[in-house]
Every structure is written in structure tokens, then in C-alpha cells.
Coordinates of C-alpha atoms in Angstrom, one line a residue:
Chain J
X1 CA 35.3 8.3 16.3
X2 CA 34.6 11.8 17.5
X3 CA 30.9 11.5 18.1
X4 CA 28.4 9.0 19.3
X5 CA 24.6 8.8 19.4
X6 CA 22.0 8.3 22.1
X7 CA 21.2 4.8 21.0
X8 CA 24.9 3.8 21.3
X9 CA 25.2 5.3 24.7
X10 CA 22.0 3.6 25.8
X11 CA 23.2 0.2 24.7
X12 CA 26.5 0.7 26.4
X13 CA 24.7 1.5 29.7
X14 CA 22.7 -1.7 29.4
X15 CA 25.9 -3.6 28.8
X16 CA 27.4 -2.3 32.0
X17 CA 24.6 -3.7 34.1
X18 CA 26.2 -7.1 33.3
X19 CA 28.9 -8.2 35.8
X20 CA 31.9 -10.4 34.9
X21 CA 31.2 -14.2 34.9
X22 CA 27.4 -13.8 35.0
X23 CA 25.1 -16.1 33.0
X24 CA 22.9 -13.7 31.0
X25 CA 19.8 -14.0 28.8
X26 CA 17.6 -11.7 26.8
X27 CA 14.1 -12.2 25.6
X28 CA 13.0 -12.0 21.9
X29 CA 12.2 -8.7 20.3
X30 CA 14.8 -6.9 22.4
X31 CA 17.4 -5.5 20.1
X32 CA 19.0 -3.1 22.5
X33 CA 19.5 -5.8 25.2
X34 CA 20.7 -8.3 22.6
X35 CA 23.4 -6.0 21.3
X36 CA 24.3 -4.9 24.9
X37 CA 25.1 -8.6 25.8
X38 CA 27.5 -8.9 22.9
X39 CA 29.1 -5.6 23.8
X40 CA 29.6 -6.7 27.4
X41 CA 31.1 -10.0 26.2
X42 CA 33.6 -8.2 24.0
X43 CA 34.6 -5.6 26.6
X44 CA 34.3 -5.9 30.4
X45 CA 32.7 -9.3 30.8
X46 CA 34.6 -11.7 28.5
X47 CA 34.0 -14.5 30.9
X48 CA 30.2 -14.2 30.9
X49 CA 28.0 -17.0 29.7
X50 CA 25.8 -15.4 27.0
X51 CA 22.6 -17.2 26.2
X52 CA 21.2 -15.9 22.9
X53 CA 17.5 -15.1 23.2
X54 CA 15.2 -17.3 21.1
X55 CA 18.1 -19.4 19.8
X56 CA 19.3 -20.5 23.2
X57 CA 22.8 -20.6 21.7
X58 CA 25.6 -20.5 24.3
X59 CA 28.3 -17.9 23.6
X60 CA 27.8 -17.4 19.9
X61 CA 29.7 -14.9 17.8
X62 CA 27.1 -13.8 15.3
X63 CA 28.4 -12.1 12.1
X64 CA 25.7 -9.5 12.6
X65 CA 22.5 -9.0 14.6
X66 CA 19.4 -9.7 12.4
X67 CA 16.1 -8.0 13.0
X68 CA 14.5 -11.2 14.3
X69 CA 15.5 -13.1 17.4
X70 CA 15.6 -16.6 16.0
X71 CA 17.6 -16.3 12.9
X72 CA 20.4 -18.9 12.4
X73 CA 23.0 -16.1 12.3
X74 CA 22.5 -15.8 16.0
X75 CA 23.9 -19.3 16.7
X76 CA 27.0 -18.9 14.5
X77 CA 30.1 -19.8 16.4
X78 CA 28.2 -21.3 19.4
X79 CA 29.6 -24.6 20.4
X80 CA 26.2 -25.6 21.8
X81 CA 22.6 -24.5 21.7
X82 CA 20.3 -25.4 24.6
X83 CA 17.0 -27.0 24.0
X84 CA 14.0 -24.8 24.9
X85 CA 13.3 -26.7 28.1
X86 CA 16.9 -26.9 29.0
X87 CA 17.2 -23.1 29.2
X88 CA 13.9 -22.6 31.1
X89 CA 14.8 -25.4 33.6
X90 CA 18.2 -23.7 34.2
X91 CA 16.4 -20.3 34.8
X92 CA 13.8 -21.8 37.1
X93 CA 16.3 -23.6 39.3
X94 CA 18.3 -20.4 39.7
X95 CA 21.3 -21.0 37.3
X96 CA 20.8 -17.7 35.4
X97 CA 22.1 -14.5 36.9
X98 CA 20.5 -11.9 34.8
X99 CA 17.8 -11.3 32.3
X100 CA 16.8 -8.1 30.4
X101 CA 13.1 -7.2 30.5
X102 CA 11.1 -4.3 29.1
X103 CA 7.5 -3.3 28.9
X104 CA 4.9 -1.0 27.3
X105 CA 4.4 0.1 31.0
X106 CA 6.7 -0.2 33.9
X107 CA 5.8 1.0 37.4
X108 CA 8.0 2.3 40.3
X109 CA 8.3 -1.2 41.8
X110 CA 9.6 -2.6 38.5
X111 CA 6.4 -4.5 37.6
X112 CA 6.1 -4.6 33.8
X113 CA 3.2 -4.9 31.3
X114 CA 3.7 -6.4 27.9
X115 CA 0.2 -7.9 27.7
X116 CA -2.2 -5.0 27.0
X117 CA -3.2 -1.4 27.8
X118 CA -6.6 -0.6 29.3
X119 CA -9.0 -2.9 31.2
X120 CA -8.4 -6.5 30.5
X121 CA -11.8 -7.8 31.5
X122 CA -13.6 -6.0 28.6
X123 CA -10.9 -6.6 26.0
X124 CA -7.8 -4.5 26.0
X125 CA -7.8 -1.0 24.5
X126 CA -4.4 -2.0 23.0
X127 CA -3.4 -5.6 22.9
X128 CA 0.4 -5.9 23.1
X129 CA 2.4 -9.0 22.0
X130 CA 2.7 -10.8 25.3
X131 CA 5.4 -11.8 27.7
X132 CA 7.0 -14.9 26.4
X133 CA 8.5 -16.7 29.4
X134 CA 8.8 -13.6 31.6
X135 CA 6.1 -14.4 34.1
X136 CA 8.0 -17.4 35.4
X137 CA 11.5 -16.3 34.6
X138 CA 11.1 -13.0 36.6
X139 CA 10.5 -15.1 39.7
X140 CA 13.8 -17.0 39.8
X141 CA 16.5 -15.3 37.7
X142 CA 18.9 -13.6 40.1
X143 CA 18.8 -10.0 38.7
X144 CA 16.7 -8.2 36.2
X145 CA 17.9 -5.3 34.1
X146 CA 14.9 -3.3 32.9
X147 CA 14.9 -0.9 30.0
X148 CA 12.5 1.6 28.3
X149 CA 13.4 3.5 25.2
X150 CA 10.1 5.4 25.4
X151 CA 10.3 7.2 28.8
X152 CA 9.8 10.6 27.2
X153 CA 6.4 9.6 25.9
X154 CA 5.0 9.9 29.4
X155 CA 3.1 6.6 28.9
X156 CA 5.9 4.1 29.7
X157 CA 6.8 4.8 33.3
X158 CA 3.5 4.7 35.1
X159 CA 2.0 5.0 38.6
X160 CA 0.4 1.6 38.1
X161 CA 0.4 -0.9 35.2
X162 CA -3.0 -1.6 33.6
X163 CA -1.9 -5.3 33.7
X164 CA 1.1 -6.9 35.4
X165 CA 2.7 -9.5 33.2
X166 CA 6.0 -9.8 35.0
X167 CA 6.4 -9.3 38.8
X168 CA 8.8 -6.6 39.9
X169 CA 9.7 -6.1 43.6
X170 CA 6.2 -5.7 45.0
X171 CA 2.6 -5.6 43.7
X172 CA -0.9 -6.1 45.1
X173 CA -0.2 -9.9 45.4
X174 CA 2.7 -9.2 47.9
X175 CA 6.4 -8.9 47.7
X176 CA 9.0 -11.5 46.6
X177 CA 9.4 -13.0 50.0
X178 CA 5.6 -13.4 50.4
X179 CA 5.5 -15.2 47.0
X180 CA 8.5 -17.4 47.6
X181 CA 10.4 -15.9 44.7
X182 CA 14.1 -16.8 44.8
X183 CA 15.2 -14.1 42.3
X184 CA 16.2 -10.6 43.4
X185 CA 14.0 -8.7 41.0
X186 CA 14.8 -5.5 39.1
X187 CA 18.3 -4.2 39.9
X188 CA 18.7 -1.5 37.2
X189 CA 16.4 0.3 34.8
X190 CA 18.0 2.2 31.9
X191 CA 15.8 4.7 29.9
X192 CA 16.7 7.2 27.2
X193 CA 16.6 9.9 29.9
X194 CA 18.5 8.3 32.8
X195 CA 19.4 5.2 34.9
X196 CA 17.5 4.0 37.9
X197 CA 18.4 1.6 40.7
X198 CA 16.0 0.0 43.1
X199 CA 17.0 0.6 46.7
X200 CA 14.3 -0.8 49.0
X201 CA 12.6 -2.2 45.9
X202 CA 11.6 1.2 44.6
X203 CA 13.0 3.0 41.5
X204 CA 15.5 5.8 42.2
X205 CA 17.1 8.0 39.6
X206 CA 20.9 7.6 40.0
X207 CA 22.1 9.0 36.7
X208 CA 20.7 11.3 34.1
X209 CA 21.9 12.0 30.5
X210 CA 23.7 15.4 30.3
X211 CA 21.1 16.8 27.9
X212 CA 18.1 16.3 30.1
X213 CA 17.1 17.8 33.4
X214 CA 15.6 16.2 36.5
X215 CA 12.5 18.4 35.9
X216 CA 12.1 17.0 32.4
X217 CA 12.4 13.5 33.8
X218 CA 9.9 14.2 36.6
X219 CA 7.4 15.6 34.1
X220 CA 7.2 12.3 32.1
X221 CA 7.5 9.9 35.0
X222 CA 4.1 8.5 36.2
X223 CA 5.3 7.4 39.6
X224 CA 6.8 9.8 42.2
X225 CA 10.4 10.4 41.2
X226 CA 13.0 9.6 43.8
X227 CA 16.4 11.1 43.1
X228 CA 19.7 10.0 44.5
X229 CA 21.4 12.5 46.7
X230 CA 24.5 12.2 44.6
X231 CA 22.8 12.2 41.2
X232 CA 25.4 12.1 38.5
X233 CA 25.5 12.2 34.7
X234 CA 25.9 8.9 32.9
X235 CA 29.5 7.8 32.2
X236 CA 30.3 8.1 28.5
X237 CA 31.1 5.1 26.4
X238 CA 34.7 4.1 26.0
X239 CA 36.3 3.7 22.5
X240 CA 36.4 0.0 23.2
X241 CA 32.7 -0.1 23.9
X242 CA 31.8 1.9 20.9
X243 CA 33.9 -0.1 18.5
X244 CA 32.5 -3.4 19.9
X245 CA 29.0 -2.1 19.5
X246 CA 29.5 -0.9 15.9
X247 CA 31.1 -4.2 15.0
X248 CA 28.4 -6.4 16.4
X249 CA 25.4 -4.3 15.3
X250 CA 26.4 -3.3 11.8
X251 CA 22.8 -3.3 10.6
X252 CA 21.9 -0.8 13.4
X253 CA 18.9 -2.8 14.5
X254 CA 19.1 -1.2 18.0
X255 CA 17.9 2.0 16.5
X256 CA 14.4 0.6 15.8
X257 CA 13.6 0.9 19.5
X258 CA 13.8 4.7 19.6
X259 CA 11.6 7.6 18.5
X260 CA 13.2 9.5 15.6
X261 CA 13.9 12.6 17.7
X262 CA 16.0 10.5 20.2
X263 CA 18.2 9.3 17.4
X264 CA 19.1 12.9 16.7
X265 CA 20.8 13.2 20.1
X266 CA 24.5 13.1 19.3
X267 CA 27.3 13.6 21.8
X268 CA 31.0 14.5 21.4
X269 CA 33.5 11.8 22.3
X270 CA 36.5 13.0 24.4
X271 CA 39.2 10.3 24.0
X272 CA 40.7 11.3 27.3
X273 CA 37.4 10.7 29.1
X274 CA 35.7 7.9 30.9
X275 CA 37.2 4.6 29.8
X276 CA 35.2 1.8 31.5
X277 CA 37.5 -1.0 30.4
Chain R
X1 CA -3.6 -43.2 23.3
X2 CA -1.4 -45.7 21.4
X3 CA 1.7 -44.5 19.5
X4 CA 1.3 -44.3 15.7
X5 CA 2.2 -47.7 14.3
X6 CA 4.8 -47.9 11.5
X7 CA 3.7 -47.5 7.9
X8 CA 3.8 -45.3 4.9
X9 CA 2.4 -42.0 6.1
X10 CA 3.1 -39.9 3.0
X11 CA 0.0 -38.1 1.8
X12 CA -0.7 -34.9 0.0
X13 CA -1.2 -31.6 1.9
X14 CA -5.0 -31.4 1.7
X15 CA -5.3 -35.0 2.9
X16 CA -3.0 -34.3 5.9
X17 CA -5.0 -31.2 6.8
X18 CA -8.3 -33.0 6.5
X19 CA -7.3 -34.9 9.7
X20 CA -7.9 -31.7 11.6
X21 CA -11.5 -30.9 12.7
X22 CA -13.2 -27.7 13.5
X23 CA -12.7 -26.7 17.1
X24 CA -9.4 -28.7 17.4
X25 CA -6.8 -27.8 20.0
X26 CA -3.7 -27.2 17.8
X27 CA -0.1 -26.8 18.8
X28 CA 1.8 -24.8 16.2
X29 CA 5.4 -25.7 15.8
X30 CA 8.4 -23.5 15.3
X31 CA 8.4 -19.9 16.7
X32 CA 8.6 -16.2 15.7
X33 CA 10.2 -16.1 12.3
X34 CA 11.5 -19.7 12.2
X35 CA 10.0 -22.8 10.8
X36 CA 6.3 -21.9 11.3
X37 CA 4.1 -24.5 9.6
X38 CA 2.8 -22.1 7.1
X39 CA 1.8 -24.5 4.3
X40 CA -0.4 -26.3 6.8
X41 CA -1.8 -23.0 8.1
X42 CA -2.7 -21.9 4.6
X43 CA -4.3 -25.2 3.8
X44 CA -6.4 -25.0 7.1
X45 CA -7.6 -21.6 5.8
X46 CA -8.4 -23.0 2.3
X47 CA -10.4 -25.8 3.9
X48 CA -12.4 -23.3 5.9
X49 CA -11.5 -24.7 9.4
X50 CA -13.3 -22.8 12.2
X51 CA -13.2 -22.4 16.0
X52 CA -9.6 -23.5 16.4
X53 CA -8.0 -23.3 19.8
X54 CA -4.3 -22.5 19.5
X55 CA -1.5 -23.1 22.0
X56 CA 2.2 -22.4 21.8
X57 CA 5.0 -20.1 22.8
X58 CA 6.1 -17.1 20.7
X59 CA 4.4 -16.9 17.3
X60 CA 3.7 -14.4 14.5
X61 CA 2.2 -14.8 11.0
X62 CA 0.9 -18.3 11.6
X63 CA -1.5 -17.2 14.4
X64 CA -2.2 -13.8 12.8
X65 CA -3.2 -15.3 9.4
X66 CA -5.5 -17.8 11.0
X67 CA -7.1 -15.1 13.1
X68 CA -7.4 -12.9 9.9
X69 CA -9.2 -15.8 8.2
X70 CA -11.7 -16.1 11.1
X71 CA -10.5 -19.6 11.8
X72 CA -9.7 -19.1 15.5
X73 CA -11.8 -19.1 18.7
X74 CA -9.2 -19.0 21.4
X75 CA -5.4 -18.2 21.6
X76 CA -3.1 -19.4 24.4
X77 CA 0.3 -18.3 23.1
X78 CA 2.9 -16.5 25.2
X79 CA 3.4 -14.0 22.5
X80 CA 2.0 -13.1 19.1
X81 CA 3.7 -10.4 17.1
X82 CA 6.4 -9.4 14.7
X83 CA 9.0 -8.3 17.4
X84 CA 10.5 -4.8 17.4
X85 CA 11.0 -5.0 13.7
X86 CA 7.5 -5.1 12.3
X87 CA 5.6 -4.6 15.5
X88 CA 2.2 -5.8 16.8
X89 CA 0.3 -8.6 15.1
X90 CA -2.5 -6.6 13.4
X91 CA -5.3 -9.2 13.0
X92 CA -4.7 -10.8 16.4
X93 CA -4.6 -7.4 18.0
X94 CA -7.8 -6.2 16.4
X95 CA -9.7 -9.4 17.3
X96 CA -8.4 -9.4 20.9
X97 CA -9.5 -5.7 21.3
X98 CA -12.9 -6.4 19.7
X99 CA -13.4 -9.5 21.7
X100 CA -14.0 -11.7 18.7
X101 CA -11.3 -14.2 19.9
X102 CA -10.7 -15.3 23.5
X103 CA -7.1 -14.4 24.5
X104 CA -5.8 -16.5 27.3
X105 CA -2.3 -15.3 27.0
X106 CA 0.2 -17.8 28.6
X107 CA 3.8 -18.1 29.5
X108 CA 6.4 -20.3 27.8
X109 CA 7.3 -22.0 31.1
X110 CA 3.6 -22.7 31.9
X111 CA 2.9 -24.2 28.5
X112 CA 6.0 -26.3 28.9
X113 CA 4.8 -27.6 32.3
X114 CA 1.3 -28.4 30.9
X115 CA 2.8 -30.4 28.0
X116 CA 5.2 -32.2 30.3
X117 CA 2.3 -33.2 32.6
X118 CA 0.7 -34.9 29.6
X119 CA 3.9 -36.6 28.6
X120 CA 4.2 -38.0 32.1
X121 CA 0.6 -39.0 32.3
X122 CA 0.0 -36.6 35.2
X123 CA -3.1 -34.4 35.7
X124 CA -1.1 -31.3 36.6
X125 CA 2.3 -29.9 37.4
X126 CA 3.3 -27.0 39.7
X127 CA 5.2 -23.9 38.5
X128 CA 7.2 -21.6 40.7
X129 CA 6.2 -18.3 39.0
X130 CA 2.8 -16.9 37.8
X131 CA 2.0 -15.7 41.4
X132 CA 2.0 -11.9 41.2
X133 CA 1.2 -11.9 37.5
X134 CA -2.2 -10.9 36.2
X135 CA -1.9 -13.7 33.6
X136 CA -3.4 -15.8 36.4
X137 CA -6.7 -13.8 36.0
X138 CA -6.8 -15.0 32.3
X139 CA -6.7 -18.6 33.5
X140 CA -9.4 -19.5 36.1
X141 CA -8.4 -23.1 35.5
X142 CA -5.1 -22.6 37.4
X143 CA -5.2 -23.7 41.1
X144 CA -2.8 -23.9 44.0
X145 CA -1.0 -26.9 45.5
X146 CA 0.8 -27.2 48.8
X147 CA 4.1 -29.2 48.6
X148 CA 3.7 -32.1 51.0
X149 CA 7.4 -32.0 51.9
X150 CA 8.2 -28.3 52.2
X151 CA 4.8 -26.7 52.7
X152 CA 5.5 -24.3 49.9
X153 CA 2.4 -23.1 48.0
X154 CA 2.8 -23.3 44.2
X155 CA 0.5 -22.6 41.3
X156 CA -0.8 -25.8 39.7
X157 CA -1.4 -25.9 36.0
X158 CA -3.5 -28.6 34.2
X159 CA -2.1 -31.1 31.7
X160 CA -2.7 -30.0 28.1
X161 CA -3.2 -32.6 25.3
X162 CA -3.3 -30.9 21.8
X163 CA -5.5 -32.7 19.2
X164 CA -2.6 -32.2 16.8
X165 CA 0.8 -30.7 16.5
X166 CA 1.6 -29.0 13.2
X167 CA 5.3 -29.3 12.5
X168 CA 7.4 -28.3 9.5
X169 CA 10.8 -29.9 9.0
X170 CA 13.6 -29.5 6.5
X171 CA 13.7 -33.2 5.8
X172 CA 11.8 -36.3 6.7
X173 CA 11.1 -39.8 5.4
X174 CA 7.8 -41.2 4.2
X175 CA 7.3 -43.0 7.5
X176 CA 7.3 -39.8 9.5
X177 CA 10.9 -39.6 10.9
X178 CA 11.7 -35.9 11.0
X179 CA 15.0 -34.0 11.3
X180 CA 14.9 -30.4 12.5
X181 CA 17.6 -27.7 12.9
X182 CA 17.6 -25.8 16.2
X183 CA 15.8 -24.0 17.6
X184 CA 13.4 -26.8 18.1
X185 CA 11.3 -24.5 20.2
X186 CA 8.5 -26.6 21.8
X187 CA 8.3 -29.2 18.9
X188 CA 10.1 -31.9 20.8
X189 CA 7.5 -31.6 23.6
X190 CA 4.5 -31.1 21.3
X191 CA 5.1 -34.4 19.6
X192 CA 4.7 -36.8 22.5
X193 CA 2.1 -34.6 24.2
X194 CA -0.2 -34.4 21.2
X195 CA -2.6 -37.0 19.9
X196 CA -0.9 -36.8 16.5
X197 CA 1.8 -34.9 14.6
X198 CA 0.8 -33.6 11.2
X199 CA 4.1 -32.8 9.4
X200 CA 5.2 -31.1 6.3
X201 CA 8.8 -31.4 5.0
X202 CA 10.8 -29.5 2.5
X203 CA 11.9 -32.8 1.0
X204 CA 11.0 -36.4 1.5
X205 CA 14.3 -38.3 1.7
X206 CA 15.4 -41.8 2.5
X207 CA 15.4 -43.1 6.1
X208 CA 19.1 -43.3 5.9
X209 CA 19.4 -39.6 5.1
X210 CA 17.2 -38.6 8.1
X211 CA 18.9 -40.9 10.5
X212 CA 22.3 -39.6 9.2
X213 CA 21.2 -36.0 10.0
X214 CA 19.6 -37.1 13.3
X215 CA 16.0 -37.9 14.0
X216 CA 14.4 -35.1 16.1
X217 CA 10.8 -36.2 16.0
X218 CA 10.4 -40.0 15.5
X219 CA 7.8 -41.6 13.3
X220 CA 5.8 -43.1 16.2
X221 CA 4.4 -39.7 17.0
X222 CA 3.6 -38.8 13.4
X223 CA 0.3 -39.6 11.8
X224 CA 0.8 -38.0 8.4
X225 CA 3.6 -36.3 6.4
X226 CA 3.3 -34.2 3.3
X227 CA 6.0 -32.8 1.1
X228 CA 5.7 -28.9 1.0
X229 CA 8.7 -27.1 -0.4
X230 CA 8.9 -23.6 1.1
X231 CA 6.3 -24.9 3.6
X232 CA 7.6 -22.4 6.2
X233 CA 7.7 -19.4 3.9
X234 CA 7.6 -16.5 4.7
X235 CA 9.4 -17.7 7.8
X236 CA 12.8 -19.4 7.7
X237 CA 13.6 -23.1 7.3
X238 CA 17.4 -23.3 7.7
X239 CA 19.5 -24.7 6.1
X240 CA 17.3 -24.2 3.1
X241 CA 16.2 -20.6 3.4
X242 CA 16.2 -17.5 5.6
X243 CA 12.9 -15.7 6.4
X244 CA 11.4 -13.4 3.8
X245 CA 11.3 -10.1 5.5
X246 CA 9.8 -8.1 2.6
X247 CA 7.0 -10.6 2.4
X248 CA 6.3 -10.5 6.1
X249 CA 6.3 -6.7 5.8
X250 CA 3.8 -6.9 2.9
X251 CA 1.6 -9.1 5.1
X252 CA 1.8 -6.9 8.1
X253 CA 0.9 -3.8 6.0
X254 CA -2.1 -5.6 4.5
X255 CA -3.2 -6.9 7.9
X256 CA -2.9 -3.4 9.4
X257 CA -5.0 -1.9 6.7
X258 CA -7.6 -4.7 7.1
X259 CA -10.7 -4.7 4.9
X260 CA -10.1 -5.0 1.2
X261 CA -6.3 -5.0 1.5
X262 CA -6.3 -7.9 3.8
X263 CA -8.9 -9.7 1.8
X264 CA -6.8 -9.2 -1.3
X265 CA -3.7 -10.7 0.4
X266 CA -5.7 -13.7 1.5
X267 CA -7.2 -14.1 -2.0
X268 CA -3.8 -13.7 -3.7
X269 CA -1.6 -15.9 -1.5
X270 CA -4.1 -18.3 0.2
X271 CA -7.6 -18.8 -1.3
X272 CA -6.6 -18.3 -4.9
X273 CA -3.7 -20.7 -5.1
X274 CA -2.6 -24.1 -3.9
X275 CA 1.0 -24.5 -2.6
X276 CA 2.6 -25.0 -6.0
X277 CA 0.7 -21.9 -7.2
X278 CA 2.0 -20.0 -4.1
X279 CA 5.6 -20.8 -5.0
X280 CA 5.0 -19.8 -8.6
X281 CA 3.5 -16.5 -7.5
X282 CA 6.6 -15.8 -5.4
X283 CA 8.8 -16.7 -8.3
X284 CA 11.9 -18.9 -8.5
X285 CA 14.3 -15.9 -8.3
X286 CA 12.8 -14.6 -5.0
X287 CA 12.8 -18.1 -3.5
X288 CA 16.4 -18.8 -4.7
X289 CA 17.5 -15.4 -3.2
X290 CA 16.4 -16.6 0.3
X291 CA 19.0 -19.4 0.0
X292 CA 21.8 -16.8 -0.7
X293 CA 22.4 -16.5 3.1
X294 CA 24.8 -19.4 2.7
X295 CA 27.1 -17.7 0.2
X296 CA 28.6 -15.0 2.3
X297 CA 27.9 -12.8 5.3
X298 CA 27.3 -9.8 3.0
X299 CA 24.6 -11.8 1.1
X300 CA 23.1 -12.9 4.4
X301 CA 23.0 -9.3 5.7
X302 CA 21.6 -8.2 2.4
X303 CA 18.4 -10.2 3.0
X304 CA 17.7 -8.2 6.2
X305 CA 19.1 -4.7 5.4

């Protein structure tokens, strides 16, 4: 295990947004987040409650992660699967600590668009799939971990979303306090270029990958880039994290989220460096 | 609306589908790649149903195929697509962008609240979210309600009563008792909230076998049941079969191309065959392979690699 790839590092960073003992959920069609939850549960967050996406299975041990979110492999080993309404009720009453969310567009307040690009009143220019349960879940789940694997395209992190499917910290309708939202909103945003936090409800670059510069990141970020005074490079994955990831995602489904050029980014692993366990 | 009285509800697939009229509000059972009512969907297309209004949570080839066959007027799902794996839903996307279908995209929680209102005999229920989401603009029927106890202002969503819920189950009896494997998705809520359940099953079995496995949808919600082996194909119906990823990819490719390629898919797999013909076309070897998931983890993985 002398090298690792960008997709592996990215998933490990997503996994680290999970704190021990949290109850965590991912939406469907979210391979990176899905793999990240299993990595966390096998490394630093063994006591988390993992609710598996579209299966609503509680703490399963899937033999592999399939390319669809509601295959029966994803409930293997789970002593219990929630009913659909059982999960959504838990989330709405505030019993779920964290959810992973992405979007075709994400703005600097963490609002996300998974509905469509272009003006919605005349029919979208590009109709995206839709938001599942996000527009209610984002209101009440305690923390949101956002991700984008397409930051470099220049189209993903935008000044303003064409359509807001899921509420971030603030948008034209008001902020979370105005709207009576009990969840805390986006806490982290991981992209293939760096990691953002949301002090004051606004995205700030806290970490960058070692092979990209702040200038490169600024050039592809649609909102004004705030940078932490103590900007650091992201902490490399530990051997434990990499082996957990490779065991759980043996089909490599996480790789489907990235442009081909990103998958060529390979890094050397220094066994003496950065164990997060 | 009375419950459906006991009786022998076993009919053939065309007879079951004939209960659905043009313009009906339909709840499609299952979700994403699991247990979509595909035999019922294909038969709706064969019978030339038009102007359907679809409601549901996260769906894929069921909605896309109906849109591709020009059977749909309005869509109210929370998601239509093929996840990260096979991407956007081609026919749905094209129709939404061209404005040939109305897209009133919804949210799983909102749809759930609307069904529960019907179940409880209430005209509406409040939801905590939706405020701050542009989804509200797609639903002028939503309103606001002030809680009489706390003064909190919440979004109120109207009750929804589908004309029919289309549900595919691994087993059921001739009276309409159905057993499902999880995920049930919204099927347990669709059944009491809809005027009737139209069901297909992999196998019609004795009542004893269904009650032994556990009744998920009881007969008193069900108006008709038809036997349709591989009735969820190309989506999964565990424990019988995993989803047929190569076939889904074949559909997505044809639907992306549109025109003649899409017409050819529809002619080959829908218009040109009945359900026994569809199974024959796929071939016994291919269908048997979809059951190989149960042999070993390697076989299971092999279906998706």
C-alpha cells in the first residue's frame, strides 16, 4: 500500500466529517458518501448508527457496495431495517445527526440544486433527477456534510443556484432561524480540490489538496472564495482508513463520481505519516 | 370509499390493467431499481393509456418508459433517474425540458404527508420543511397554516388520493394478500391511501404461504391481482432476482438516442410482445442468472461488475 488515489482520499475526508456515536444517513445515488459511512464505521466511529440510504437498514455489513442504492446486498447483516416513514419521522423530529448531500449546483451558503439548470418557469435547460427527501430533511437533520466531485468544472460551485432544492444556511426566503428550521445546516463541504467549513453560514476554504493551488480553486469557484488564515493541506488517509475503504468498495463504485482526469491523481503513502485512527 | 370485500381477485394482466382509465392518478410502487411494477407499466403502454398523472418517491425506468411512450401528462416524483451509475432519465428529461410533460417535482416527506392525510381522512397535513426550497414554486396548491398551540407557521400540503396503486410483490394469494421484502418504500402507505391496489405477483401461492411469510399489504386494499413472473424486470424482486443492470443500460442507451432506437426498444420489449413473450425474449439463461445472487458473494458481485 504505497500509493492511493484522489477518489480514495476524497472518500476518507467525507468519512472524517462523521463524529463518533452520530446517527448518519446518505441519500440514494451517492456512492462516495455511502462508502464513506462504512469507512467511518470501520475506523474512528465504530459506535455510530449507520442508516443505509434507500434500504433504511440499520448498521448493515454489506459484502460489497453495489451500483444502485436499494439492492438487497445493502441490508446484509443489519439486525433491522426501518420502514420508509420510520426513517423520515426520525429525521424530521431531530433524531438524525448527519446527512450527506450533493448537488449539480452548490452556492456559498450551502444551498443545493438537484432539480434542474436554467430557468424553471419555461422548462429547465437541463432537468436533473430531483432531490428525494432532501427539501424536508435538510431542515431538521442536525448537520449536513456536502460534497461535490465536479468543483473543477467551474459549473458546480456557483454564485447563485438556478433553483434551490435544499436549503443551506440562508437564501432569499431567509435564514434557518427565520424559517424555524431546527437543523444546523451545512457543516462541511468536501470537493476534489479542498475542504470547506461554514463559519457564519458562509463557505470558507480550510484545507486544499497538495496538488492544487488556491488560485486554481478560486478560478473555478463561482462565489467569492474566503480562505482560512491557517489554510492547511488535507490530512492523508491512514492505512486503516485505506484498507477499510478498499474492503468495503471492492467494485470501486465511488470512482463513477469523478471525471477521468481526477482519477489519475495518485499520491504516495508515507506509512509514518498522518494516522487519523 | 369502502374497503375491497373478500373474494377471488385473480385475473390476467390485461384485465387488471383495464381497471385503469386515461388520466388516472397513479401511485407506482417500489423505488429506484427495486420492485418497480414493470409488467403493469408495460401493459399500460400496450393498452395505449394516456394523460396519466404519476406520484411517488424515487423512481427510474417505470416513469421513464411511460414518458417515452407518451402515456404521461404530469409527474410528481421526488426523483426520476438511474442514480450515479447510469445517470439522468433520458425520456423524462427530454419531455421536462421540452415542456411536453408537467413536472411538479416533490419531496419524499411531502408525498408521505399527503398520503397520510388521506389515510387519516384529513384534508391536509403540515410539514416542517419546504420553506426556503424552490420546490414550493412548482406547487401553487401548497398553503401555510399557523399552529394554534405554538403560533409556528408551517407549510400545509393537501391530501392525495391516487386512483390506483400499482404494486409488484414476490408472492400473494388469489384473494390479494401480498408479502413484500423490504424496502417497502411507500407501498404500505399507497395501499390504504389509494382507491384500489392493482397488484402483480411473481407467484400466486396459498394463503397459508403468504401469512407464513407475513402479509405486508392485506387483501382488503386490493382490487385485482395477476400473476406476472419477472414482473419487476429489469428491476429487482428479491429474493427471486437481482436487477438486470445490462438491460437497464440497454434501455438508457436507447432512450438517450431517442427516435428510431427508442422506438425499436419499445417495439421489441413492449408493443411487440406480451409478458410471456417478453420473458422468452430475455431467455431462460439470462433470467436464471439474475437469481445467482444467492449462490455466493462472488456471483452476486458478478452481476454488477
